[in-house]
């Protein structure tokens, strides 16, 4: 057996070569290479001023306190740590880059079995302790993306349909699904219809003679398509089909249909199973298609919570109309939308964490009068790229948290939800899912670009995050369709209070949705010289923006519906309706954030949090200035200058702010974003360890690395002494990162760039 084919010999050879490489990179360092959690401190040289984490991670505030604030007071830390420990298992951390999709699917299935075997992920826990179950769902982001999505199909969609749409007779199937004894698919989408669920063509016809339903796919258009778990693993499927009883169509119902033999895993007779094939991302999820050629299932396989059929063929339901019954069936999909909200936010955090740590370490160019180069995070253009994304990760945390609170109240036996509150929850989750995933996808590309060529490396995960996350804009509801749900909800509320086009009535309605009454005056009239960094001004401006767009939409539809009909009038107003949904989601986020920051007692943290709010709010105003032009009496140049100033100030805290996200290195798994060690060491290690060809050519590669390292060593020996360099750095202007003296002054009360606490009052 050759050394290459012998794993143990290959590992020994690789370690020897890595040790030699490490000596070349660190001639004065340890004799052996460090492990994956490299913590060695290296001294900065003239071209690697911020090359070491010891140079960049000088905590500018209490990171632990900030992390606790972000997690919230109700977080179960023991549960979180338990799931984090699960995420370190070898099967979970198995590298899958460049593996064939068949192998990725096999590994992902093994990961799901491991997770389900823990007993931590049972959808029935939602009824027992909904708050803790939502924490479990948030912790799913510790697992690889394919595993998280595949688990979501099994847990939220398939098992969720059994729990929420089924009854007592389906509990045994639910129990087995929660244990992973059976795998399921969720059969809603068809080849010809996705969002228009009421137009699905699959039929389920009741046969009273045999007391069975006959499931049939009438045409190729009706093939169930894109079903997760269907291509390889599912043995059962929750099939959405039109219920036909005595030739009458009762609309969409859900049926439990066996599709594979549980032992052989072969397709059952008259069941068509196919593979949808290669996708842009999520290669570990086996998306497939299904067809049924008059497949017979027992009568009890109807998930009958909202409608049932008697043995002799009589249909019964607590709902008097197909439309209301359909709404009840679809209402249970809200869990998936809420989970996408926090999953998308976590992807955003990971991407800006990687980009920020890299930007703090990476040095390029510099002023002629300086020794060495400067961190790219000190450049204003880079700050303007990353700081708004970082700020959004903080601001959106609390609208997300409030959405989760509203959702968990649905499952609390002690809480009664009104129809109005339920309608708001459906609309808000739809709008937030759309806006969060739209923005995260945009931010992923910005963060990738901000990392230059290293951002293009698959090891740094931007490619996989971009490809895996893009479907978030489509599954659980197409975003453009979902924002119409929020827009429609707002206009229905508006219609109840519409009084001769008065903006005040609209504002009062908007305020009432979050439990506050607001003034009906224009912010531009309140502030003759407005302080754009005042939370009061920002909140009022955001509210008036929503009210103005809402009024415009309502007027446009009202004026056109008599001429064109409602459908055409609505279609004409769609661009404004999309803007309306975004405006409301952003207003809601700002209000929740302002409310939470006001409660922070630590003055140092509060100052930084206010700056984050300023960055986010000013970015929204800048990017949507036409929405605000008639509301705020401020020139665009003033907004831009204020935004640049806030981005510069926050950039000095940036590494600490992303550290507070508390994402472990084994979850992040990106060499340029790891918390410990030199990012260039990590890049080399990933390239050498994960490419077998490098193992053969390592001696040849070392010659070039040795020569390069000798040059760096020469530069390092000619740099100023450590004390002289520290003295030089302490005298640099504000453009240089991490000024401990400046940060100390700010913590002692220098808050001139943010409004005082007395100005930071939002009308209740």
XYZ file of C-alpha atoms in Angstrom:
764
model
C 0.000 0.000 0.000
C 1.394 3.388 -0.956
C 1.741 6.166 1.630
C -0.912 8.121 -0.190
C -3.463 5.326 0.109
C -2.587 4.517 3.719
C -4.527 6.991 5.934
C -2.268 6.622 8.972
C 0.945 7.094 7.001
C -0.605 9.937 5.075
C -1.595 11.643 8.341
C 1.945 11.217 9.770
C 3.546 12.560 6.618
C 1.139 15.464 6.539
C 1.883 16.382 10.166
C 5.646 16.274 9.492
C 5.260 18.548 6.505
C 2.987 20.937 8.359
C 5.542 21.090 11.160
C 8.247 21.973 8.644
C 6.002 24.592 7.110
C 5.285 26.088 10.515
C 9.014 26.413 11.227
C 9.444 28.351 8.007
C 6.574 30.674 8.886
C 7.684 31.091 12.503
C 11.497 30.658 12.622
C 11.609 31.824 16.229
C 8.469 29.999 17.315
C 7.564 26.550 18.511
C 9.047 23.486 16.873
C 5.741 21.860 16.115
C 2.746 23.123 14.244
C -0.323 24.033 16.272
C -3.619 22.257 15.974
C -6.816 23.527 14.340
C -7.396 25.919 17.230
C -4.176 27.846 16.683
C -3.623 30.335 19.486
C 0.043 31.245 19.010
C 0.740 34.958 19.367
C 3.051 36.383 16.719
C 4.682 39.775 16.754
C 3.468 42.263 14.156
C 5.935 43.427 11.544
C 5.916 46.328 9.121
C 3.650 44.619 6.616
C 1.631 42.553 9.069
C 0.666 45.186 11.607
C -2.724 43.636 12.139
C -1.791 40.123 11.117
C -2.193 38.705 14.591
C -5.374 38.491 16.579
C -3.489 40.025 19.503
C -3.328 43.243 17.519
C -6.972 43.374 16.501
C -9.019 41.952 19.320
C -8.386 44.547 21.979
C -11.811 44.579 23.585
C -13.200 48.101 23.483
C -16.099 47.236 25.798
C -17.364 44.306 27.845
C -18.048 41.789 25.077
C -19.548 39.268 27.471
C -22.131 41.794 28.661
C -23.014 42.663 25.079
C -23.328 38.985 24.174
C -25.650 38.385 27.121
C -27.766 41.375 26.093
C -28.049 40.031 22.546
C -29.034 36.566 23.733
C -31.695 37.962 26.021
C -32.659 37.200 29.617
C -34.806 34.172 28.797
C -32.134 32.160 27.002
C -31.603 28.675 28.397
C -27.802 28.591 28.456
C -27.622 24.908 29.406
C -29.768 23.996 26.420
C -27.686 26.181 24.127
C -24.438 24.642 25.351
C -25.852 21.141 24.968
C -26.737 21.743 21.320
C -23.369 23.425 20.757
C -21.718 20.271 22.081
C -23.793 18.210 19.643
C -22.591 20.419 16.802
C -18.976 19.398 17.510
C -19.612 15.720 16.726
C -17.478 14.257 13.947
C -20.502 13.439 11.798
C -21.732 17.040 12.015
C -18.343 18.551 11.170
C -17.569 16.191 8.273
C -16.210 18.324 5.385
C -18.392 17.977 2.290
C -16.920 20.538 -0.086
C -16.675 19.150 -3.634
C -18.166 15.785 -2.693
C -20.716 14.378 -5.185
C -24.278 15.254 -4.237
C -25.011 11.578 -3.579
C -22.312 11.469 -0.904
C -23.399 14.807 0.570
C -26.952 13.483 0.817
C -25.777 10.329 2.571
C -23.763 12.295 5.123
C -26.596 14.781 5.677
C -29.023 11.926 6.351
C -26.611 10.512 8.946
C -26.400 13.963 10.529
C -30.201 14.135 10.806
C -30.366 10.707 12.424
C -27.755 11.805 14.968
C -29.644 15.013 15.786
C -33.040 13.314 16.078
C -31.587 10.549 18.268
C -30.689 13.188 20.857
C -34.376 13.785 21.585
C -33.815 17.550 21.583
C -35.717 18.093 18.351
C -39.297 16.909 18.765
C -41.999 19.180 17.379
C -44.350 18.089 20.175
C -42.117 20.078 22.553
C -43.695 23.154 20.980
C -46.872 22.401 22.920
C -45.019 21.708 26.173
C -42.595 24.639 26.219
C -42.901 26.800 23.092
C -40.230 29.281 24.194
C -37.573 26.605 24.653
C -38.580 24.930 21.405
C -38.003 28.184 19.543
C -34.555 28.370 21.152
C -33.875 24.881 19.824
C -34.896 26.008 16.352
C -32.555 29.003 16.554
C -29.731 26.673 17.575
C -30.273 24.671 14.386
C -28.013 27.284 12.779
C -25.086 25.585 14.572
C -25.487 22.691 12.142
C -24.490 22.683 8.450
C -27.002 24.390 6.161
C -28.151 21.208 4.412
C -28.632 19.435 7.738
C -30.552 22.396 9.139
C -32.895 22.537 6.132
C -33.374 18.772 5.945
C -34.113 18.739 9.674
C -36.602 21.551 9.063
C -38.417 19.436 6.473
C -38.641 16.513 8.879
C -39.381 18.548 12.008
C -41.385 21.618 10.986
C -43.063 20.558 7.757
C -43.693 16.815 7.898
C -43.939 16.308 11.676
C -45.504 19.756 12.007
C -48.280 18.823 9.590
C -49.006 15.726 11.663
C -49.129 17.684 14.915
C -51.027 20.728 13.659
C -53.341 19.229 11.031
C -53.756 15.706 12.384
C -55.623 14.312 15.386
C -55.246 11.574 17.984
C -55.183 8.849 15.354
C -51.962 10.246 13.867
C -49.937 10.447 17.087
C -48.132 7.143 16.600
C -46.823 8.267 13.217
C -45.773 11.567 14.795
C -43.907 9.757 17.565
C -41.971 7.652 15.049
C -41.193 10.675 12.892
C -39.811 12.583 15.879
C -37.444 9.706 16.621
C -36.308 9.492 13.019
C -37.703 5.983 12.654
C -39.521 7.193 9.563
C -38.579 10.075 7.294
C -41.204 12.246 5.664
C -41.706 14.726 2.854
C -44.052 17.704 2.589
C -45.999 17.502 -0.653
C -47.405 20.936 -1.387
C -45.618 22.433 -4.403
C -46.451 21.093 -7.861
C -44.673 21.494 -11.172
C -47.176 24.096 -12.370
C -48.177 25.739 -9.086
C -46.269 26.847 -6.003
C -47.590 30.025 -4.425
C -51.135 29.532 -5.773
C -51.870 26.579 -3.493
C -55.619 26.714 -4.120
C -54.894 25.852 -7.765
C -53.157 22.549 -6.983
C -54.386 19.719 -9.220
C -53.611 16.506 -7.298
C -56.882 14.829 -6.274
C -57.972 12.628 -3.379
C -61.303 10.984 -4.209
C -63.204 9.160 -1.474
C -64.401 5.606 -2.231
C -67.176 4.719 0.278
C -67.183 1.066 -0.801
C -63.619 0.469 0.402
C -63.406 3.396 2.827
C -60.282 4.621 1.061
C -59.020 7.742 -0.652
C -57.692 7.423 -4.175
C -54.719 9.751 -4.734
C -54.161 10.688 -8.359
C -51.876 12.926 -10.407
C -54.076 13.969 -13.356
C -51.301 15.517 -15.491
C -47.609 16.325 -15.556
C -48.501 19.775 -14.212
C -49.653 18.116 -10.993
C -46.401 16.282 -10.239
C -45.299 17.189 -6.724
C -42.017 19.048 -7.202
C -39.026 20.193 -5.142
C -40.020 18.051 -2.161
C -37.215 17.794 0.391
C -36.433 14.188 1.459
C -38.459 12.805 -1.472
C -35.631 11.811 -3.814
C -33.917 9.337 -1.469
C -35.071 9.101 2.133
C -38.793 9.707 2.744
C -41.155 6.783 3.214
C -44.237 8.940 3.867
C -45.455 12.219 2.440
C -47.993 14.786 3.622
C -49.729 15.316 0.289
C -51.803 18.434 -0.384
C -54.665 17.433 -2.657
C -58.191 18.403 -3.641
C -60.713 16.396 -1.615
C -63.450 14.985 -3.856
C -66.505 13.456 -2.147
C -69.528 12.440 -4.220
C -68.230 14.494 -7.154
C -68.001 17.633 -5.032
C -64.677 19.462 -4.630
C -64.103 20.496 -1.007
C -60.780 22.174 -1.693
C -57.290 21.496 -0.408
C -56.792 18.944 2.360
C -53.720 17.018 3.506
C -53.277 13.239 3.294
C -50.614 10.919 4.671
C -49.439 8.862 1.687
C -46.857 6.022 1.895
C -44.375 6.334 -0.975
C -41.612 3.801 -0.159
C -41.363 0.441 1.538
C -39.919 1.112 5.005
C -37.572 -1.900 4.829
C -36.404 -1.969 1.215
C -36.776 1.803 0.589
C -38.107 0.943 -2.866
C -41.016 2.943 -4.370
C -44.427 1.464 -3.671
C -46.642 0.328 -6.562
C -48.131 3.152 -8.657
C -45.978 5.772 -6.912
C -43.682 7.747 -9.218
C -40.507 8.968 -7.502
C -37.848 11.047 -9.220
C -34.857 13.223 -8.412
C -35.062 16.951 -9.198
C -31.298 16.856 -9.681
C -28.575 19.407 -9.152
C -29.337 22.671 -7.405
C -27.539 25.940 -6.787
C -26.976 25.034 -3.147
C -28.102 22.780 -0.277
C -26.604 19.785 -2.063
C -27.171 17.541 0.946
C -30.964 17.890 0.680
C -32.530 15.307 -1.637
C -35.239 17.244 -3.453
C -37.455 15.016 -5.547
C -40.756 14.774 -7.394
C -43.741 12.512 -6.832
C -46.659 11.303 -8.901
C -49.565 9.019 -8.021
C -51.442 6.658 -10.328
C -54.655 6.023 -8.392
C -52.838 5.129 -5.174
C -55.235 3.925 -2.473
C -54.755 4.925 1.173
C -56.893 4.214 4.282
C -59.564 6.729 5.215
C -57.751 7.475 8.480
C -54.803 8.875 6.521
C -56.680 12.142 6.063
C -55.234 14.725 8.474
C -58.635 15.602 9.810
C -58.302 18.434 12.315
C -60.223 20.896 10.133
C -62.348 18.549 8.055
C -63.315 14.867 7.894
C -65.342 12.342 5.911
C -67.715 9.829 7.492
C -67.640 6.188 6.461
C -70.661 6.635 4.211
C -69.188 9.675 2.479
C -70.524 12.740 4.296
C -68.157 15.670 4.682
C -67.942 17.447 8.059
C -66.044 20.572 9.124
C -66.218 23.341 11.706
C -65.735 25.816 8.854
C -68.642 26.836 6.668
C -66.571 27.784 3.617
C -63.676 26.331 1.661
C -61.837 29.649 1.936
C -61.827 29.738 5.749
C -60.877 26.072 5.947
C -58.054 26.649 3.479
C -56.824 29.547 5.605
C -56.728 27.291 8.661
C -54.653 24.704 6.790
C -52.207 27.298 5.489
C -51.972 29.112 8.806
C -49.902 26.294 10.226
C -47.071 27.174 7.816
C -46.145 30.188 9.922
C -43.550 28.180 11.891
C -41.359 27.838 8.830
C -41.501 31.556 8.097
C -40.550 32.488 11.642
C -37.636 30.044 11.540
C -36.378 31.606 8.296
C -36.366 35.014 9.988
C -33.847 33.984 12.648
C -31.933 31.626 10.340
C -31.419 34.392 7.785
C -30.294 36.798 10.496
C -27.759 34.260 11.752
C -26.343 33.776 8.241
C -25.989 37.563 8.013
C -24.115 37.631 11.317
C -21.722 34.904 10.219
C -20.930 36.695 6.967
C -20.252 40.104 8.528
C -18.270 38.455 11.335
C -15.938 36.860 8.781
C -15.649 40.074 6.775
C -15.050 42.254 9.846
C -12.361 40.102 11.436
C -10.624 39.847 8.087
C -10.853 43.599 7.503
C -9.338 44.309 10.916
C -6.371 42.014 10.205
C -5.795 42.682 6.534
C -3.406 45.561 5.792
C -2.967 47.297 2.444
C -1.310 50.601 1.465
C -1.063 53.485 3.906
C -0.118 57.136 4.207
C 3.481 57.993 3.136
C 4.348 59.322 6.590
C 3.466 56.040 8.294
C 5.542 52.985 8.995
C 3.978 49.994 7.292
C 0.484 49.582 5.929
C -2.899 50.090 7.540
C -5.898 47.902 8.202
C -8.461 47.976 5.413
C -11.117 48.539 8.063
C -9.620 51.980 8.599
C -10.643 53.001 5.070
C -13.888 54.974 4.964
C -15.159 53.066 1.909
C -14.751 49.758 3.738
C -16.487 51.084 6.821
C -19.428 52.187 4.676
C -19.677 48.657 3.299
C -19.583 46.688 6.522
C -20.835 48.882 9.348
C -24.447 49.171 8.045
C -24.595 45.364 7.783
C -23.190 44.997 11.288
C -25.704 47.539 12.582
C -28.602 45.681 10.958
C -27.618 42.517 12.837
C -28.186 44.355 16.107
C -31.265 46.373 15.149
C -33.212 43.438 13.721
C -32.576 41.214 16.743
C -35.444 42.728 18.690
C -38.149 42.759 16.040
C -37.180 39.125 15.484
C -37.437 38.475 19.211
C -40.848 40.153 19.421
C -42.075 38.100 16.457
C -40.957 34.925 18.236
C -42.761 36.101 21.386
C -45.973 36.642 19.439
C -45.598 33.248 17.793
C -44.950 31.309 21.006
C -48.088 32.812 22.524
C -50.041 30.862 19.889
C -48.958 27.622 21.528
C -49.327 28.745 25.128
C -52.384 27.190 26.816
C -52.667 30.262 29.047
C -52.966 32.769 26.206
C -55.988 33.461 24.036
C -55.175 35.035 20.674
C -57.752 37.270 19.025
C -58.470 37.028 15.309
C -56.921 40.471 14.817
C -53.710 39.489 16.603
C -53.531 36.262 14.612
C -53.972 38.155 11.345
C -51.215 40.557 12.355
C -48.874 37.682 13.220
C -49.416 36.020 9.845
C -48.830 39.287 8.008
C -45.826 40.334 10.080
C -44.070 36.971 9.769
C -44.618 37.046 6.011
C -43.211 40.555 5.655
C -40.253 39.987 7.959
C -39.343 36.718 6.253
C -39.214 38.556 2.931
C -37.281 41.637 4.057
C -34.788 39.684 6.194
C -33.933 37.196 3.442
C -33.813 39.835 0.691
C -31.367 41.952 2.665
C -29.203 39.066 3.843
C -28.740 37.850 0.281
C -27.621 41.321 -0.768
C -25.295 41.635 2.226
C -23.658 38.266 1.546
C -22.329 39.505 -1.774
C -21.106 42.758 -0.212
C -19.224 40.834 2.488
C -17.743 38.486 -0.092
C -16.467 41.396 -2.156
C -15.113 43.093 0.964
C -12.819 40.106 1.495
C -11.261 40.382 -1.960
C -9.723 37.275 -3.483
C -9.782 35.402 -0.182
C -13.536 35.900 -0.094
C -13.739 33.899 -3.318
C -12.179 30.854 -1.665
C -14.776 28.194 -0.980
C -13.117 27.578 2.390
C -14.249 30.998 3.575
C -17.847 29.956 2.930
C -19.247 32.991 1.149
C -19.944 30.883 -1.932
C -21.817 28.223 0.011
C -23.668 30.794 2.127
C -24.750 32.707 -0.979
C -25.882 29.532 -2.740
C -27.519 27.938 0.295
C -29.285 31.085 1.473
C -30.699 32.284 -1.849
C -33.583 29.796 -1.640
C -34.665 31.510 1.594
C -36.185 34.122 -0.702
C -38.426 31.463 -2.251
C -39.294 28.540 0.015
C -41.972 28.942 2.678
C -43.461 31.521 0.323
C -42.098 33.625 -2.526
C -41.005 36.942 -1.053
C -42.914 39.157 -3.470
C -46.076 37.193 -2.744
C -45.503 37.335 1.012
C -45.036 41.098 1.178
C -48.430 41.431 -0.480
C -49.889 39.623 2.526
C -48.446 42.277 4.836
C -49.451 45.089 2.474
C -52.988 43.756 2.234
C -53.240 43.499 6.001
C -52.134 47.113 6.456
C -54.622 48.360 3.879
C -57.467 46.438 5.485
C -56.597 48.081 8.779
C -56.369 51.415 6.999
C -59.808 50.956 5.446
C -61.314 50.626 8.914
C -60.036 54.063 9.922
C -59.843 55.901 6.618
C -61.202 59.405 7.101
C -61.011 61.666 4.074
C -57.390 60.800 3.291
C -56.174 62.135 6.631
C -52.595 61.131 7.356
C -53.368 61.334 11.062
C -55.820 58.444 10.866
C -53.225 56.313 9.116
C -50.575 57.195 11.681
C -52.834 56.328 14.583
C -53.612 52.969 12.989
C -49.917 52.227 12.454
C -49.121 53.211 16.015
C -51.937 51.112 17.435
C -50.527 47.949 15.885
C -47.605 48.158 18.309
C -49.548 49.543 21.217
C -48.585 53.212 20.999
C -50.339 56.437 20.059
C -48.322 58.898 18.025
C -48.581 62.510 16.976
C -50.029 63.439 13.607
C -47.529 66.143 12.828
C -44.735 65.942 10.310
C -41.200 65.503 11.702
C -39.936 68.233 9.380
C -42.335 70.616 11.113
C -41.201 69.501 14.561
C -37.508 69.993 13.909
C -36.560 73.189 12.106
C -32.954 72.008 12.324
C -33.535 68.295 12.907
C -30.997 66.171 14.716
C -30.852 63.197 12.373
C -29.239 61.177 15.172
C -32.242 61.631 17.459
C -34.259 58.466 17.976
C -37.412 60.569 18.329
C -36.835 62.121 14.915
C -35.963 58.771 13.334
C -39.028 56.994 14.703
C -41.384 59.757 13.606
C -39.804 59.892 10.155
C -40.126 56.119 9.723
C -43.763 56.175 10.834
C -44.655 58.987 8.454
C -42.904 57.164 5.650
C -45.084 54.086 6.235
C -48.218 56.214 6.491
C -47.427 58.107 3.309
C -46.842 54.954 1.247
C -49.923 53.316 2.733
C -52.084 56.286 1.858
C -50.675 56.376 -1.686
C -51.406 52.659 -2.201
C -54.937 52.965 -0.871
C -55.712 55.996 -3.003
C -54.274 54.412 -6.144
C -56.231 51.180 -5.745
C -59.408 53.010 -4.777
C -59.157 55.288 -7.831
C -58.462 52.463 -10.284
C -60.643 49.608 -9.055
C -63.849 50.978 -10.618
C -62.150 51.358 -14.004
C -59.962 48.245 -14.068
C -61.360 45.983 -11.381
C -59.653 45.147 -8.109
C -57.165 42.573 -9.491
C -55.778 44.942 -12.125
C -55.778 47.875 -9.716
C -53.855 45.789 -7.181
C -51.399 44.702 -9.869
C -50.732 48.321 -10.841
C -49.999 49.172 -7.208
C -47.649 46.221 -6.559
C -44.373 48.203 -6.643
C -45.730 50.524 -3.947
C -47.128 47.586 -1.965
C -43.650 46.017 -1.866
C -42.276 49.352 -0.617
C -45.063 49.544 1.960
C -44.185 46.156 3.436
C -40.513 47.059 3.702
C -41.334 50.421 5.286
C -43.474 48.780 7.960
C -40.910 46.055 8.748
C -38.180 48.690 9.099
C -40.375 50.935 11.239
C -41.251 47.994 13.472
C -37.559 47.083 13.824
C -36.569 50.631 14.763
C -39.299 50.955 17.395
C -38.412 47.637 19.011
C -34.710 48.487 19.075
C -35.199 51.963 20.561
C -37.397 50.471 23.257
C -34.803 47.837 24.189
C -31.750 50.130 24.124
C -33.457 52.578 26.475
C -33.418 49.840 29.126
C -29.639 49.298 28.920
C -28.057 50.650 32.110
C -24.423 50.356 31.029
C -23.608 53.789 29.593
C -20.708 52.529 27.471
C -22.832 49.851 25.812
C -25.750 52.219 25.363
C -23.573 54.746 23.526
C -22.349 52.113 21.072
C -25.861 50.737 20.598
C -27.174 54.208 19.783
C -24.474 54.612 17.165
C -25.492 51.303 15.633
C -29.065 52.583 15.489
C -27.890 55.775 13.822
C -25.949 53.851 11.194
C -28.900 51.626 10.400
C -31.546 54.373 10.381
C -29.424 56.767 8.325
C -28.646 53.983 5.844
C -32.358 53.291 5.403
C -33.020 57.000 4.848
C -30.126 57.282 2.381
C -31.147 54.198 0.402
C -34.825 55.217 0.287
C -34.457 58.981 0.171
C -37.386 59.459 -2.211
C -39.642 57.944 0.469
C -38.444 60.569 2.950
C -37.958 63.614 0.729
C -41.298 65.177 1.692
C -40.968 64.151 5.341
C -37.541 65.285 6.504
C -36.133 68.741 5.962
C -32.575 67.497 5.529
C -30.214 67.521 2.561
C -28.835 64.169 1.354
C -25.310 65.447 1.972
C -26.079 65.887 5.674
C -27.317 62.309 5.883
C -24.205 61.028 4.126
C -21.793 62.939 6.359
C -23.557 61.866 9.538
C -23.542 58.254 8.347
C -19.833 58.302 7.512
C -19.013 59.774 10.909
C -21.003 57.122 12.757
C -19.477 54.309 10.676
C -15.979 55.537 11.496
C -16.694 55.649 15.224
C -18.323 52.211 15.314
C -15.534 50.644 13.236
C -13.195 50.947 16.233
C -15.549 48.617 18.098
C -16.297 46.358 15.136
C -14.323 43.264 16.153
C -15.774 43.326 19.654
C -19.270 43.798 18.231
C -19.007 40.712 16.022
C -17.374 38.756 18.852
C -20.576 39.402 20.810
C -22.454 37.286 18.248
C -20.846 34.381 20.102
C -20.431 32.154 17.026
C -17.827 29.452 17.820
C -14.973 28.831 15.398
C -16.061 25.265 14.682
C -19.423 26.590 13.499
C -17.918 29.478 11.539
C -15.281 27.267 9.866
C -13.762 30.038 7.728
C -9.964 30.531 7.908
C -10.048 34.312 7.464
C -12.691 34.708 10.159
C -11.491 32.487 12.990
C -11.120 34.127 16.378
C -7.651 32.797 17.170
C -4.358 32.851 15.341
C -3.095 34.431 12.144
C -5.506 34.277 9.218
C -2.651 33.580 6.767
C -1.620 30.535 8.786
C -5.206 29.328 8.632
C -5.456 29.899 4.867
C -2.309 27.836 4.311
C -3.475 25.101 6.660
C -6.863 24.773 4.959
C -5.250 24.702 1.511
C -2.667 22.078 2.478
C -4.852 19.807 4.589
C -7.875 19.779 2.296
C -6.110 19.228 -1.020
C -4.411 15.813 -1.365
C -2.317 17.068 -4.281
C -0.545 19.492 -1.976
C 0.598 16.577 0.186
C 2.678 15.279 -2.711
C 4.166 18.617 -3.713
C 4.655 20.186 -0.310
C 8.475 20.220 -0.452
C 8.372 22.180 -3.695
C 5.862 24.585 -2.257
C 7.975 25.130 0.828
C 10.829 26.560 -1.215
C 8.668 29.447 -2.387
C 7.192 29.962 1.047
C 10.645 29.939 2.620
C 11.889 32.592 0.200
C 8.805 34.729 0.834
C 9.176 34.327 4.582
C 12.832 35.367 4.422
C 11.750 38.617 2.782
C 9.209 39.226 5.516
C 11.827 38.473 8.142
C 14.154 41.040 6.585
C 11.381 43.627 6.672
C 10.596 42.738 10.256
C 14.199 43.212 11.390
C 14.237 46.729 9.953
C 11.065 47.864 11.693
C 11.131 50.171 14.731
C 11.426 48.679 18.170
C 8.251 47.479 19.818
C 8.222 50.450 22.192
C 8.850 52.916 19.360
C 6.099 51.324 17.288
C 3.655 51.515 20.181
C 4.571 55.168 20.643
C 4.064 55.824 16.940
C 0.704 54.034 16.877
C -0.565 55.947 19.877
C -0.009 59.217 18.024
C -1.871 58.236 14.863
C -5.013 60.070 13.844
C -8.547 58.710 14.220
C -8.113 56.754 10.990
C -6.104 54.122 12.857
C -8.159 51.396 14.521
C -8.463 50.563 18.200
C -7.455 53.677 20.126
C -7.651 52.625 23.736
C -7.360 56.227 24.939
C -10.195 57.377 22.671
C -12.406 54.517 23.767
C -11.698 55.317 27.409
C -12.712 58.921 26.873
C -15.924 57.831 25.190
C -16.773 55.481 28.037
C -16.346 58.412 30.416
C -19.179 60.308 28.847
C -18.149 61.654 25.426
C -21.497 61.024 23.725
C -21.668 64.219 21.701
C -22.283 62.282 18.511
C -25.456 60.667 19.854
C -28.459 62.258 21.478
C -28.580 62.523 25.232
C -30.801 60.216 27.218
C -33.299 63.029 27.699
C -33.625 63.344 23.918
C -33.943 59.609 23.476
C -37.626 59.398 24.335
C -40.136 57.763 22.027
C -43.744 58.749 22.532
C -45.789 55.969 24.032
